[in-house]
Short mmCIF file of C-alpha atoms in Angstrom, two decimals:
data_model
loop_
_atom_site.label_atom_id
_atom_site.label_comp_id
_atom_site.label_asym_id
_atom_site.label_seq_id
_atom_site.Cartn_x
_atom_site.Cartn_y
_atom_site.Cartn_z
CA UNK A 2 25.66 -6.02 -16.36
CA UNK A 3 22.78 -5.58 -18.82
CA UNK A 4 20.51 -2.72 -17.79
CA UNK A 5 17.21 -1.82 -19.52
CA UNK A 6 17.75 0.95 -22.04
CA UNK A 7 14.74 2.93 -20.81
CA UNK A 8 16.17 2.82 -17.27
CA UNK A 9 19.57 4.01 -18.53
CA UNK A 10 18.03 6.93 -20.43
CA UNK A 11 16.20 8.12 -17.32
CA UNK A 12 19.35 7.84 -15.18
CA UNK A 13 21.27 9.93 -17.76
CA UNK A 14 18.58 12.59 -17.41
CA UNK A 15 18.73 12.45 -13.61
CA UNK A 16 22.52 12.39 -13.19
CA UNK A 17 23.89 14.07 -16.33
CA UNK A 18 27.71 13.86 -16.09
CA UNK A 19 27.52 11.48 -13.10
CA UNK A 20 25.60 8.86 -15.07
CA UNK A 21 28.64 6.98 -16.35
CA UNK A 22 30.07 6.68 -12.86
CA UNK A 23 26.71 5.27 -11.76
CA UNK A 24 26.75 2.66 -14.53
CA UNK A 25 30.37 1.67 -13.81
CA UNK A 26 29.43 0.95 -10.19
CA UNK A 27 27.50 -2.08 -11.41
CA UNK A 28 30.80 -3.74 -12.34
CA UNK A 29 31.87 -3.65 -8.67
CA UNK A 30 30.81 -6.10 -5.93
CA UNK A 31 27.72 -5.27 -3.89
CA UNK A 32 28.29 -3.93 -0.39
CA UNK A 33 27.45 -6.32 2.43
CA UNK A 34 26.45 -5.31 5.93
CA UNK A 35 25.26 -6.52 9.29
CA UNK A 36 23.76 -4.70 12.23
CA UNK A 37 24.67 -5.71 15.77
CA UNK A 38 21.66 -6.33 18.01
CA UNK A 39 22.00 -4.24 21.21
CA UNK A 40 19.08 -6.11 22.80
CA UNK A 41 21.31 -9.18 23.11
CA UNK A 42 23.33 -9.44 26.30
CA UNK A 43 25.31 -12.35 27.66
CA UNK A 44 24.87 -14.07 31.03
CA UNK A 45 26.82 -11.25 32.69
CA UNK A 46 24.58 -8.63 30.99
CA UNK A 47 27.48 -7.59 28.80
CA UNK A 48 26.37 -5.99 25.55
CA UNK A 49 27.64 -7.35 22.26
CA UNK A 50 30.35 -5.29 20.56
CA UNK A 51 32.00 -5.70 17.15
CA UNK A 52 35.29 -6.96 18.60
CA UNK A 53 33.42 -10.07 19.78
CA UNK A 54 32.51 -11.06 16.21
CA UNK A 55 34.99 -13.12 14.14
CA UNK A 56 34.51 -11.03 10.98
CA UNK A 57 36.29 -8.19 9.19
CA UNK A 58 34.10 -5.24 10.16
CA UNK A 59 34.16 -1.52 9.40
CA UNK A 60 31.49 0.95 10.55
CA UNK A 61 28.63 2.22 8.40
CA UNK A 62 28.53 5.99 8.84
CA UNK A 63 24.75 6.43 8.84
CA UNK A 64 23.81 3.47 11.07
CA UNK A 65 24.51 3.00 14.75
CA UNK A 66 25.63 -0.63 15.26
CA UNK A 67 25.90 -1.08 11.48
CA UNK A 68 29.05 -2.60 9.92
CA UNK A 69 30.30 -3.62 6.50
CA UNK A 70 31.74 -7.12 6.31
CA UNK A 71 34.01 -8.61 3.69
CA UNK A 72 33.15 -11.17 1.02
CA UNK A 73 35.28 -13.80 2.79
CA UNK A 74 33.10 -13.57 5.90
CA UNK A 75 30.05 -15.80 6.17
CA UNK A 76 28.03 -14.38 9.09
CA UNK A 77 24.87 -16.18 7.98
CA UNK A 78 26.50 -19.56 8.65
CA UNK A 79 27.84 -18.73 12.12
CA UNK A 80 26.01 -19.84 15.31
CA UNK A 81 25.88 -16.19 16.36
CA UNK A 82 23.35 -15.59 13.58
CA UNK A 83 20.98 -18.18 15.07
CA UNK A 84 21.37 -16.49 18.45
CA UNK A 85 20.12 -13.22 16.94
CA UNK A 86 23.33 -11.40 17.78
CA UNK A 87 23.15 -9.49 14.49
CA UNK A 88 20.93 -8.97 11.47
CA UNK A 89 22.37 -9.22 7.96
CA UNK A 90 21.15 -6.13 6.13
CA UNK A 91 22.11 -4.17 3.04
CA UNK A 92 23.90 -1.02 4.29
CA UNK A 93 21.62 1.52 2.55
CA UNK A 94 18.59 -0.13 4.17
CA UNK A 95 19.91 0.86 7.60
CA UNK A 96 19.55 4.58 6.81
CA UNK A 97 15.78 5.25 7.23
CA UNK A 98 15.21 4.10 10.83
CA UNK A 99 17.52 6.63 12.58
CA UNK A 100 15.46 9.38 10.93
CA UNK A 101 12.43 8.35 13.01
CA UNK A 102 14.20 9.78 16.10
CA UNK A 103 12.78 7.02 18.29
CA UNK A 104 12.24 7.50 22.01
CA UNK A 105 11.58 4.77 24.55
CA UNK A 106 7.83 4.46 25.01
CA UNK A 107 6.92 5.45 21.44
CA UNK A 108 4.07 3.68 19.67
CA UNK A 109 5.48 2.88 16.23
CA UNK A 110 4.18 1.30 13.02
CA UNK A 111 6.41 -0.35 10.42
CA UNK A 112 3.78 -0.59 7.72
CA UNK A 113 5.58 -2.65 5.05
CA UNK A 114 7.90 -4.56 7.32
CA UNK A 115 9.05 -7.85 5.77
CA UNK A 116 11.58 -9.37 6.07
CA UNK A 117 12.18 -7.45 9.29
CA UNK A 118 15.45 -5.57 8.95
CA UNK A 119 13.95 -2.17 9.69
CA UNK A 120 11.53 -3.50 12.33
CA UNK A 121 14.33 -5.14 14.26
CA UNK A 122 16.36 -1.93 13.93
CA UNK A 123 13.41 0.08 15.28
CA UNK A 124 13.13 -2.33 18.22
CA UNK A 125 16.82 -1.88 19.01
CA UNK A 126 16.14 1.80 19.78
CA UNK A 127 12.97 1.08 21.79
CA UNK A 128 14.77 -1.14 24.34
CA UNK A 129 11.63 -3.16 25.07
CA UNK A 130 9.53 -0.07 25.88
CA UNK A 131 6.47 1.12 23.99
CA UNK A 132 4.73 -0.78 21.21
CA UNK A 133 5.95 -1.75 17.74
CA UNK A 134 3.39 -2.93 15.20
CA UNK A 135 5.17 -4.67 12.32
CA UNK A 136 2.86 -5.30 9.39
CA UNK A 137 3.24 -7.24 6.15
CA UNK A 138 0.40 -7.83 3.68
CA UNK A 139 1.87 -11.00 2.10
CA UNK A 140 1.22 -14.06 4.32
CA UNK A 141 4.49 -15.90 3.64
CA UNK A 142 6.54 -12.75 4.00
CA UNK A 143 4.68 -11.97 7.23
CA UNK A 144 5.75 -15.37 8.54
CA UNK A 145 9.39 -14.59 7.70
CA UNK A 146 8.99 -11.25 9.46
CA UNK A 147 7.65 -12.95 12.57
CA UNK A 148 10.57 -15.40 12.63
CA UNK A 149 13.10 -12.57 12.47
CA UNK A 150 11.32 -10.67 15.24
CA UNK A 151 11.65 -13.85 17.32
CA UNK A 152 15.30 -14.47 16.46
CA UNK A 153 16.28 -10.96 17.49
CA UNK A 154 14.69 -11.38 20.92
CA UNK A 155 12.09 -8.62 20.63
CA UNK A 156 9.41 -8.57 23.33
CA UNK A 157 7.25 -5.57 22.48
CA UNK A 158 6.37 -6.26 18.82
CA UNK A 159 2.98 -7.18 17.40
CA UNK A 160 3.19 -8.78 13.94
CA UNK A 161 0.13 -8.33 11.71
CA UNK A 162 -0.75 -9.58 8.22
CA UNK A 163 -3.08 -6.90 6.92
CA UNK A 164 -3.57 -4.33 4.19
CA UNK A 165 -2.72 -0.76 5.06
CA UNK A 166 -6.39 0.10 4.56
CA UNK A 167 -7.57 -2.43 7.14
CA UNK A 168 -5.12 -1.07 9.70
CA UNK A 169 -6.19 2.50 8.93
CA UNK A 170 -9.78 1.57 9.78
CA UNK A 171 -8.65 0.48 13.25
CA UNK A 172 -5.83 2.85 14.23
CA UNK A 173 -6.93 6.42 13.52
CA UNK A 174 -4.16 8.85 14.62
CA UNK A 175 -2.74 6.16 16.89
CA UNK A 176 1.01 6.08 16.15
CA UNK A 177 3.76 8.47 17.24
CA UNK A 178 6.07 7.33 14.43
CA UNK A 179 5.41 5.49 11.16
CA UNK A 180 7.90 3.99 8.74
CA UNK A 181 6.71 3.40 5.19
CA UNK A 182 9.46 1.43 3.47
CA UNK A 183 7.30 1.16 0.40
CA UNK A 184 7.11 -1.69 -2.11
CA UNK A 185 8.89 -0.29 -5.14
CA UNK A 186 10.43 -1.10 -8.52
CA UNK A 187 13.64 -2.15 -6.76
CA UNK A 188 16.21 -0.38 -8.91
CA UNK A 189 18.58 -0.32 -5.97
CA UNK A 190 18.53 -4.12 -5.96
CA UNK A 191 20.00 -4.57 -9.45
CA UNK A 192 23.58 -5.19 -8.31
CA UNK A 193 22.65 -7.28 -5.28
CA UNK A 194 19.88 -9.23 -7.01
CA UNK A 195 20.18 -9.27 -10.83
CA UNK A 196 16.79 -11.00 -11.11
CA UNK A 197 15.28 -7.62 -10.23
CA UNK A 198 16.43 -6.35 -13.62
CA UNK A 199 14.19 -8.85 -15.42
CA UNK A 200 11.20 -7.69 -13.36
CA UNK A 201 11.76 -3.99 -14.10
CA UNK A 202 9.63 -2.00 -16.53
CA UNK A 203 8.44 1.59 -16.86
CA UNK A 204 4.87 0.33 -16.43
CA UNK A 205 5.82 -1.35 -13.15
CA UNK A 206 7.31 1.93 -11.93
CA UNK A 207 3.90 3.55 -12.52
CA UNK A 208 2.05 0.73 -10.76
CA UNK A 209 4.38 0.99 -7.79
CA UNK A 210 3.81 4.75 -7.60
CA UNK A 211 0.03 4.24 -7.50
CA UNK A 212 0.37 1.67 -4.71
CA UNK A 213 2.71 3.96 -2.78
CA UNK A 214 0.14 6.77 -2.93
CA UNK A 215 -2.51 4.51 -1.43
CA UNK A 216 -0.22 3.22 1.32
CA UNK A 217 0.87 6.75 2.25
CA UNK A 218 -2.72 7.99 2.48
CA UNK A 219 -3.49 5.17 4.91
CA UNK A 220 -0.33 5.93 6.89
CA UNK A 221 -1.41 9.56 7.12
CA UNK A 222 -4.68 8.63 8.82
CA UNK A 223 -2.81 6.49 11.39
CA UNK A 224 -0.22 9.13 12.30
CA UNK A 225 -0.86 11.29 15.33
CA UNK A 226 -0.95 15.03 14.86
CA UNK A 227 2.61 16.04 15.66
CA UNK A 228 3.85 12.58 14.66
CA UNK A 229 6.78 11.74 12.40
CA UNK A 230 6.67 9.74 9.17
CA UNK A 231 9.69 8.38 7.33
CA UNK A 232 9.20 7.27 3.73
CA UNK A 233 11.82 5.19 1.94
CA UNK A 234 12.33 3.12 -1.17
CA UNK A 235 15.21 1.20 -2.71
CA UNK A 236 14.61 2.71 -6.13
CA UNK A 237 15.90 5.72 -8.05
CA UNK A 238 12.68 6.58 -9.93
CA UNK A 239 11.50 10.15 -9.21
CA UNK A 240 7.91 9.03 -9.84
CA UNK A 241 8.22 6.81 -6.76
CA UNK A 242 10.39 9.18 -4.74
CA UNK A 243 10.45 13.01 -5.02
CA UNK A 244 7.28 13.16 -7.09
CA UNK A 245 5.58 10.75 -4.68
CA UNK A 246 6.32 13.19 -1.85
CA UNK A 247 4.99 16.10 -3.90
CA UNK A 248 1.75 14.24 -4.59
CA UNK A 249 1.40 13.24 -0.94
CA UNK A 250 1.81 16.80 0.35
CA UNK A 251 -0.61 18.11 -2.27
CA UNK A 252 -3.24 15.71 -0.87
CA UNK A 253 -2.44 16.47 2.78
CA UNK A 254 -1.54 20.10 3.32
CA UNK A 255 -0.73 19.60 7.03
CA UNK A 256 2.15 17.26 6.19
CA UNK A 257 5.47 19.11 6.38
CA UNK A 258 8.48 17.76 4.48
CA UNK A 259 11.53 18.18 6.70
CA UNK A 260 14.14 16.69 4.37
CA UNK A 261 14.81 14.23 1.57
CA UNK A 262 18.01 12.40 0.75
CA UNK A 263 19.39 9.80 -1.63
CA UNK A 264 22.08 7.17 -1.27
CA UNK A 265 23.74 6.49 -4.63
CA UNK A 266 25.88 3.36 -5.25
CA UNK A 267 28.59 5.31 -7.12
CA UNK A 268 28.92 7.91 -4.33
CA UNK A 269 28.07 6.16 -1.08
CA UNK A 270 28.96 2.69 0.13
CA UNK A 271 25.53 1.19 -0.38
CA UNK A 272 23.22 -0.14 -3.08
CA UNK A 273 20.92 2.88 -3.03
CA UNK A 274 17.96 4.30 -1.11
CA UNK A 275 15.61 7.28 -1.15
CA UNK A 276 14.56 8.76 2.20
CA UNK A 277 12.12 11.48 3.23
CA UNK A 278 11.14 12.73 6.68
CA UNK A 279 7.80 14.40 7.31
CA UNK A 280 5.79 15.59 10.28
CA UNK A 281 2.06 16.07 10.68
CA UNK A 282 1.07 19.55 11.83
CA UNK A 283 1.39 20.76 15.44
CA UNK A 284 1.87 18.47 18.43
CA UNK A 285 -1.36 17.04 19.85
CA UNK A 286 -2.18 13.79 21.64
CA UNK A 287 -4.90 12.19 19.54
CA UNK A 288 -4.52 8.51 20.38
CA UNK A 289 -7.79 6.71 19.66
CA UNK A 290 -8.82 5.27 23.02
CA UNK A 291 -11.27 2.89 21.33
CA UNK A 292 -8.27 0.97 20.02
CA UNK A 293 -6.95 0.23 23.50
CA UNK A 294 -7.64 -2.77 25.73
CA UNK A 295 -10.40 -5.30 25.15
CA UNK A 296 -8.02 -8.18 24.50
CA UNK A 297 -9.08 -11.51 25.93
CA UNK A 298 -6.70 -12.36 28.77
CA UNK A 299 -5.96 -15.68 30.47
CA UNK A 300 -6.88 -15.72 34.16
CA UNK A 301 -4.33 -16.62 36.83
CA UNK A 302 -6.25 -19.79 37.70
CA UNK A 303 -5.62 -21.11 34.19
CA UNK A 304 -1.90 -20.33 34.31
CA UNK A 305 -0.86 -22.73 37.06
CA UNK A 306 1.44 -24.85 34.88
CA UNK A 307 3.00 -21.74 33.36
CA UNK A 308 3.64 -20.18 36.78
CA UNK A 309 5.16 -23.46 37.99
CA UNK A 310 7.54 -23.36 35.03
CA UNK A 311 8.50 -19.75 35.84
CA UNK A 312 9.19 -20.57 39.47
CA UNK A 313 11.30 -23.61 38.55
CA UNK A 314 13.27 -21.88 35.80
CA UNK A 315 13.81 -18.23 36.73
CA UNK A 316 15.23 -16.49 39.77
CA UNK A 317 12.80 -13.61 39.18
CA UNK A 318 9.67 -15.04 37.52
CA UNK A 319 7.76 -11.75 37.68
CA UNK A 320 9.55 -10.52 34.54
CA UNK A 321 7.36 -12.85 32.46
CA UNK A 322 4.07 -12.06 34.15
CA UNK A 323 1.59 -9.44 33.00
CA UNK A 324 -1.23 -9.36 30.47
CA UNK A 325 -1.20 -12.84 28.94
CA UNK A 326 -3.42 -13.89 26.08
CA UNK A 327 -3.91 -17.25 24.36
CA UNK A 328 -4.17 -18.21 20.71
CA UNK A 329 -5.41 -21.78 21.07
CA UNK A 330 -2.91 -23.46 23.38
CA UNK A 331 -0.22 -20.82 22.73
CA UNK A 332 0.48 -18.16 25.36
CA UNK A 333 1.67 -14.62 24.57
CA UNK A 334 2.75 -11.76 26.80
CA UNK A 335 1.13 -8.60 25.43
CA UNK A 336 3.04 -5.30 25.37
CA UNK A 337 1.94 -2.79 27.98
CA UNK A 338 -1.08 -0.76 26.77
CA UNK A 339 -1.57 -3.18 23.89
CA UNK A 340 -4.28 -2.05 21.44
CA UNK A 341 -7.30 -4.23 20.77
CA UNK A 342 -6.38 -6.91 18.22
CA UNK A 343 -9.69 -8.67 17.62
CA UNK A 344 -10.68 -8.79 13.95
CA UNK A 345 -7.08 -8.44 12.73
CA UNK A 346 -4.84 -11.11 11.25
CA UNK A 347 -2.21 -11.34 13.97
CA UNK A 348 0.78 -13.67 13.74
CA UNK A 349 2.45 -12.55 16.97
CA UNK A 350 0.59 -10.44 19.57
CA UNK A 351 3.71 -9.81 21.64
CA UNK A 352 6.23 -12.23 23.13
CA UNK A 353 5.44 -15.89 22.46
CA UNK A 354 5.81 -17.61 25.83
CA UNK A 355 5.10 -21.23 24.92
CA UNK A 356 2.51 -24.00 24.78
CA UNK A 357 0.06 -25.21 27.40
CA UNK A 358 0.08 -29.00 27.28
CA UNK A 359 -1.63 -31.57 29.49
CA UNK A 360 -0.37 -30.94 33.04
CA UNK A 361 2.71 -29.02 31.87
CA UNK A 362 4.00 -25.94 30.08
CA UNK A 363 6.59 -26.06 27.28
CA UNK A 364 8.51 -22.82 26.67
CA UNK A 365 8.86 -21.27 23.23
CA UNK A 366 12.05 -20.60 21.30
CA UNK A 367 11.15 -16.89 21.42
CA UNK A 368 11.19 -16.96 25.22
CA UNK A 369 14.72 -18.39 25.22
CA UNK A 370 15.99 -15.75 22.81
CA UNK A 371 14.37 -12.83 24.63
CA UNK A 372 15.52 -13.70 28.12
CA UNK A 373 17.45 -11.76 30.68
CA UNK A 374 19.95 -14.58 31.22
CA UNK A 375 21.01 -13.33 34.63
CA UNK A 376 17.68 -14.47 36.08
CA UNK A 377 17.86 -18.03 34.72
CA UNK A 378 18.59 -20.74 37.27
CA UNK A 379 20.19 -23.18 34.81
CA UNK A 380 22.44 -21.99 31.98
CA UNK A 381 24.67 -24.21 29.85
CA UNK A 382 27.24 -22.39 27.76
CA UNK A 383 28.64 -23.90 24.56
CA UNK A 384 31.69 -22.68 22.71
CA UNK A 385 30.80 -21.41 19.23
CA UNK A 386 33.46 -23.67 17.68
CA UNK A 387 32.52 -26.78 19.67
CA UNK A 388 31.02 -30.05 18.50
CA UNK A 389 28.22 -29.59 21.05
CA UNK A 390 26.92 -26.39 19.49
CA UNK A 391 26.84 -28.09 16.07
CA UNK A 392 24.92 -30.97 17.62
CA UNK A 393 22.51 -28.58 19.30
CA UNK A 394 21.76 -26.63 16.11
CA UNK A 395 21.13 -29.91 14.26
CA UNK A 396 18.59 -30.93 16.89
CA UNK A 397 20.58 -33.68 18.58
CA UNK A 398 20.75 -34.39 22.29
CA UNK A 399 24.04 -34.79 24.14
CA UNK A 400 25.41 -35.90 27.50
CA UNK A 401 25.31 -33.45 30.39
CA UNK A 402 25.77 -34.13 34.08
CA UNK A 403 23.75 -31.37 35.70
CA UNK A 404 20.58 -30.43 37.54
CA UNK A 405 17.31 -31.80 36.27
CA UNK A 406 15.08 -29.31 34.48
CA UNK A 407 15.00 -26.63 31.80
CA UNK A 408 18.22 -24.93 30.69
CA UNK A 409 18.93 -21.88 28.60
CA UNK A 410 21.58 -23.02 26.12
CA UNK A 411 24.02 -20.26 25.21
CA UNK A 412 26.72 -19.86 22.61
CA UNK A 413 29.70 -17.93 24.01
CA UNK A 414 27.34 -16.59 26.67
CA UNK A 415 24.42 -15.55 24.40
CA UNK A 416 21.14 -17.47 24.41
CA UNK A 417 20.41 -19.76 21.49
CA UNK A 418 17.59 -22.04 22.69
CA UNK A 419 16.20 -24.43 25.30
CA UNK A 420 17.42 -27.77 26.53
CA UNK A 421 15.91 -30.01 29.19
CA UNK A 422 18.19 -32.16 31.30
CA UNK A 423 17.22 -35.51 32.83
CA UNK A 424 19.28 -38.61 33.60
CA UNK A 425 22.54 -37.11 32.35
CA UNK A 426 21.09 -36.30 28.90
CA UNK A 427 20.38 -32.81 27.60
CA UNK A 428 17.28 -33.19 25.48
CA UNK A 429 17.22 -30.81 22.55
CA UNK A 430 14.35 -28.32 22.14
CA UNK A 431 15.77 -26.34 19.23
CA UNK A 432 12.87 -25.86 16.76
CA UNK A 433 12.70 -28.50 14.04
CA UNK A 434 12.16 -25.91 11.32
CA UNK A 435 15.43 -24.17 12.18
CA UNK A 436 17.70 -27.19 12.53
CA UNK A 437 20.86 -27.48 10.44
CA UNK A 438 21.60 -30.61 8.45
#
C-alpha cells in the first residue's frame, strides 16, 4: 500500500523500532466487527446472544457485545441487519464509549455522531432511560445517523443537525457525559478505506486540529461541573491527539485528564484509535433549567386516532403515551424531561410514532423496531431463510389467513416492520427507501 512519505517519516519518529511493524500491518486484511444490540429482544423478551447469529464470531476485548467476524461472513446482507439486531462497526471504534461509564438516567451528548455507531452503543448502555442527544453538522450524514438510530430501536434519542457552537449557546453545563469523536485526518482509515490516503496531507492535519480545538471548547461549556468527557479520533497524529489534549487543558484549567490510550493496528486487533478521558472539576449539579420544557405538545383531544390505534394494536397501550409532539403530521414521543428544542434543526425529537392521516393513524417503521413485542396483539414471525422474509424486505405483500389489523412482522422472533392484514392478504408497510431489489 502506498503511504505518503511525510506520514511515514512522522510515524518513524513516533514509533522508532516499531515503525516497520506498523507499516507491514497495512499488507494484512482490515479487521471487521459487529456489535450486538442488547435493546433488541424477541417476542419472549429473550435477549440476543452471539450463538443466535449465523456468523463466525470472536469477542472484542475492549467492547461489551462487540465481536470480530470473518471475511466470509456477510452480516450486512442478512435480514437480522435490517431488524437492528447488530451494528457493523470497526472494532477500534467500539473502544471510546465504555470510557464514558454510562449510568441509566444520564443526559449524554454525542457531539459528532454520524453515522451512529457510537450513539447506538451509548444507547445500549442507557436502556431507554435518560436522554441522548446525537448531533451531526452535515445534513446528509445527520439523515444517515437518524436512520441508524431508528434501525437500532432507540427510544430516548434526539437527533440534531447543528454546529457545536449553536448547541453550546443552548445547553450551558447541561450534559452529564459528552463524547467528542472528532472529525480528523483519518489515518486509522487507510487500510479500511484506501481513498483516505489520497485525502491526507500535513496541512489537513493542521486544519483538523484547529477544528478539534473549537469543538472541544464548545463541548466544555456544555459539560456539567463534575461531568465526564471522552475525546477520540481515528488518527495517529499527535497534533490532533496528545497535543490537542494539552492545548485543551491549557485553555481550561479545571479539566482533569484521567487517562489517554492508543489502539495501534500492528499491536491490537483494530484499525487504530486515540482515546482520552477527562472530568470537569468537582461534582455539582448545574443543569440549565431554562433548557427544559417548553416543547409544543399535542393535546389528548387531537390524538383520538392515535389512541384508537394503540388500543387496537397493543395489550398495554400506555407504554406509548406521554409527552407527544408533532412535526407537521408526524407524531413523536419525547424523552422524559426533554429539553426545549425550538430554534434547533431537529431531525428526530425522540421516538417517531407515525403519521396522522384523515380519520386514521399510520404507525412508523421506528415504532415497529422499538417495540416491546410481548405487548403486541398480532405478531407474525417469518423464518430468516424463508421466501416470505425476502418478499417482505422487497416490499411485496403475501397471503396470510389471520386476524384483520396491524401486525408486527418479526424475523426469527425479532421485529422487522409492520404489516396490515385484510381479506387474507398481508399488506406490506416496509419503508420504500429500505426495500431490497
